[in-house]
CSV table of C-alpha atoms in Angstrom, one decimal:
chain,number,residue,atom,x,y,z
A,1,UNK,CA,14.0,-15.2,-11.2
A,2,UNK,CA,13.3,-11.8,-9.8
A,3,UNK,CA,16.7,-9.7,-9.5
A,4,UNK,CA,17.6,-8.1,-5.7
A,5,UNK,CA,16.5,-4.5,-7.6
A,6,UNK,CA,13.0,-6.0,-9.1
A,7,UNK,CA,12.4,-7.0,-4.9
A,8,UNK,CA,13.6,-3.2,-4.1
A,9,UNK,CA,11.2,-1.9,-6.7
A,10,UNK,CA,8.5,-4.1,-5.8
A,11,UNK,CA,8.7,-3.1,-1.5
A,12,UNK,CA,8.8,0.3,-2.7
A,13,UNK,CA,5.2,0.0,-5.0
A,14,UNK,CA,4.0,-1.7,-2.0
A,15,UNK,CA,5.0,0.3,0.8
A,16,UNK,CA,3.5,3.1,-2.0
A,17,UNK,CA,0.3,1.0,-2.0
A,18,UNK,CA,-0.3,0.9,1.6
A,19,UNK,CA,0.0,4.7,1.7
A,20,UNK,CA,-2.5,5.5,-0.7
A,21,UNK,CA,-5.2,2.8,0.7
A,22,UNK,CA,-4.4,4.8,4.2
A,23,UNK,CA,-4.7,8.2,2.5
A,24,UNK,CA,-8.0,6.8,0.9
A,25,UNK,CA,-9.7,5.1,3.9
A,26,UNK,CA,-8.4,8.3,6.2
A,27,UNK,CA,-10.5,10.6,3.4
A,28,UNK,CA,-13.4,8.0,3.6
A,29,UNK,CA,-13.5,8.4,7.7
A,30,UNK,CA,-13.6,12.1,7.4
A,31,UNK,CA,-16.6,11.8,4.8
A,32,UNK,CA,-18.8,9.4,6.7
A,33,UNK,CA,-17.8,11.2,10.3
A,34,UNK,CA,-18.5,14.7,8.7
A,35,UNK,CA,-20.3,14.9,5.5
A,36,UNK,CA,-21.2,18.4,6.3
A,37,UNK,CA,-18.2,19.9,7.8
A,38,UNK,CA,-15.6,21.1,5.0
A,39,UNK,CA,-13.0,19.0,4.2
A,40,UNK,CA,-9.5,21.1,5.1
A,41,UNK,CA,-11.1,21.4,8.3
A,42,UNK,CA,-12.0,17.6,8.9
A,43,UNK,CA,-9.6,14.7,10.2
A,44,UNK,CA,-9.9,11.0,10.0
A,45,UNK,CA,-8.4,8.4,12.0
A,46,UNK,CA,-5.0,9.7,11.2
A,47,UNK,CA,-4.2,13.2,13.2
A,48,UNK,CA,-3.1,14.6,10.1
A,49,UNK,CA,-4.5,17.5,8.5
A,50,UNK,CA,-5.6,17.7,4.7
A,51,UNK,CA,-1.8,19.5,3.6
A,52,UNK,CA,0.1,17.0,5.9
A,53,UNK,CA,-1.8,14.1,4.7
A,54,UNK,CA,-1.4,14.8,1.2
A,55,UNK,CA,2.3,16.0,1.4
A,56,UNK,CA,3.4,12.8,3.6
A,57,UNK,CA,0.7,9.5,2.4
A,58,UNK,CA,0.3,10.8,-1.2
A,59,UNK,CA,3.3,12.7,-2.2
A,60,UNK,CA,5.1,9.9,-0.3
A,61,UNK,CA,3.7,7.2,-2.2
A,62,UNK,CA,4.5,9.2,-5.2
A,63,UNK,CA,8.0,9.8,-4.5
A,64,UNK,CA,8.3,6.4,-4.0
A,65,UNK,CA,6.4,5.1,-7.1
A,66,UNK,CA,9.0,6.9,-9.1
A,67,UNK,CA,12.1,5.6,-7.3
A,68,UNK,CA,11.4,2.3,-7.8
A,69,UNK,CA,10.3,3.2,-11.6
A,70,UNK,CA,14.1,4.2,-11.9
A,71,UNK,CA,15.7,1.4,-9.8
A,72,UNK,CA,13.7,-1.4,-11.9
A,73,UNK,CA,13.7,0.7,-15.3
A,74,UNK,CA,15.9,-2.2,-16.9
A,75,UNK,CA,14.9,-5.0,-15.1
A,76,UNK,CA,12.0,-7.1,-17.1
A,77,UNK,CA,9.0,-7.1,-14.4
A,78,UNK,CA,4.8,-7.8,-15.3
A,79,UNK,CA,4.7,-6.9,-11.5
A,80,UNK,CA,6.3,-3.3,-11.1
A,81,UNK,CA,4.4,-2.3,-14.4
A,82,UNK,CA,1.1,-3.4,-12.7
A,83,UNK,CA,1.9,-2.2,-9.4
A,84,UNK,CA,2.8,1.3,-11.2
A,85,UNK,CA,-0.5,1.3,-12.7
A,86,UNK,CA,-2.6,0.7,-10.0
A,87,UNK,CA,-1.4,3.2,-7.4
A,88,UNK,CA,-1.7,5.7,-10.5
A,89,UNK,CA,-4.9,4.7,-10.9
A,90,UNK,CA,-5.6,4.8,-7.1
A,91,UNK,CA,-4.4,8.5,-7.3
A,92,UNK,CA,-7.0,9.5,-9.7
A,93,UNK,CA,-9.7,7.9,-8.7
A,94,UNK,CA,-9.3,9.4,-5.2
A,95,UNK,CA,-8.4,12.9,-6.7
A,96,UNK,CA,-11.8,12.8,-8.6
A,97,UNK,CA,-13.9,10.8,-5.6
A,98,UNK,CA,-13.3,14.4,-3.8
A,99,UNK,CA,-12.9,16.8,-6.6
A,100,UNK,CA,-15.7,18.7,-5.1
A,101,UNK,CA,-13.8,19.9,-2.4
A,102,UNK,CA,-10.8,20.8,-3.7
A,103,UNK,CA,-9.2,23.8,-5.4
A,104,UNK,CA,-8.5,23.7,-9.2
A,105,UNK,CA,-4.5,24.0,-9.1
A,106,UNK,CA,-4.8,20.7,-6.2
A,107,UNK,CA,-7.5,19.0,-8.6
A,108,UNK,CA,-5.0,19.6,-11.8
A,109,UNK,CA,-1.4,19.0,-10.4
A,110,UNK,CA,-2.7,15.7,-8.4
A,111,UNK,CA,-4.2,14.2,-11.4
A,112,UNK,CA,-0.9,15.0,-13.4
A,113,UNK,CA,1.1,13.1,-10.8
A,114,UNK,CA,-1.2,9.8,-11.3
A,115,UNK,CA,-1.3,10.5,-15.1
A,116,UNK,CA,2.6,10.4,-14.6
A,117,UNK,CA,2.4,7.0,-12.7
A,118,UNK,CA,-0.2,5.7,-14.7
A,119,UNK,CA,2.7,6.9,-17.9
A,120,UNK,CA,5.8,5.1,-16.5
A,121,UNK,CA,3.7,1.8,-16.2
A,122,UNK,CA,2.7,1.9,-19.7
A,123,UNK,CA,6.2,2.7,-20.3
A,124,UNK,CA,7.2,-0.4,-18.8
A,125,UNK,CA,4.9,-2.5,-20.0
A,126,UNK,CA,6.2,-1.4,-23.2
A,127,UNK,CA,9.7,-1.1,-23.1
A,128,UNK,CA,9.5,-4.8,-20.8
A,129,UNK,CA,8.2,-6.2,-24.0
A,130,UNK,CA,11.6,-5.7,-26.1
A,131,UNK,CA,13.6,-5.9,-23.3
A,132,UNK,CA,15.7,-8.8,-22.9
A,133,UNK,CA,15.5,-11.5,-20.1
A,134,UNK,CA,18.1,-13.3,-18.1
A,135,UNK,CA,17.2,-16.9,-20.1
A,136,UNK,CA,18.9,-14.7,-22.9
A,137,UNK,CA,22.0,-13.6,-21.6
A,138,UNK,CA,23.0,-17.3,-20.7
A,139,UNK,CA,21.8,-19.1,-23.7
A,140,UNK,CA,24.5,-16.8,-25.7
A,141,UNK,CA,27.0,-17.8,-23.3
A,142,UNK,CA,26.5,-21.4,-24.1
């Protein structure tokens, strides 16, 4: 049974998820449109530029990651954890895919952020593992 904050936390990786494949597939469009043209200077299909982008699809996604890291922290969930990885993940792969073209202080402070997702999902795998579930609680009430 999944509890009404475990469906919060989940919509929130989700909605998170969709952000960064829509951050990744905008960076993709401006690659294959532009390869020679610089990358600040470059926009996709979204009319974002590189700072807005980042700031609203990837610090979003982020932002939201972590709020439903908090609002499921307690709830026992093989989903969230997963979900937490893989938008981590998704956030360092991308950072790295255009490292190139990036400064050192982006480069370094993004890959901290999906080290940090990538942190609280191992978390929960972990602390899920002791935690216990519902089927617990009412088999002591009995």
């Amino acid at each position: 049974m999944i509890t009404a904050k475990a469906k919060v936390a989940i919509a929130l990786l989700a909605a998170s998820l969709i952000l960064l494949i829509l951050y990744g597939t905008d960076v993709i469009v401006i690659f294959l449109s532009s390869p020679n043209q610089s990358f600040e200077d470059s926009q996709g299909f979204l009319p974002l530029d590189a700072r807005t982008r980042g700031s609203a699809l990837g610090g979003g996604a982020v932002i939201m990651s972590v709020i439903a890291f908090v609002i499921a922290r307690k709830e026992r969930s093989n989903i969230i954890s997963v979900l937490l990885l893989v938008n981590g993940g998704l956030i360092i792969a991308g950072i790295l895919a255009v490292a190139a073209e990036l400064g050192t202080a982006s480069l370094v402070s993004t890959i901290a952020l999906g080290i940090v997702l990538v942190g609280l999902g191992i978390w929960k795998i972990i602390t899920d593992r002791g935690a216990p579930t519902t089927k617990d609680y009412t088999s002591k009430i009995r």
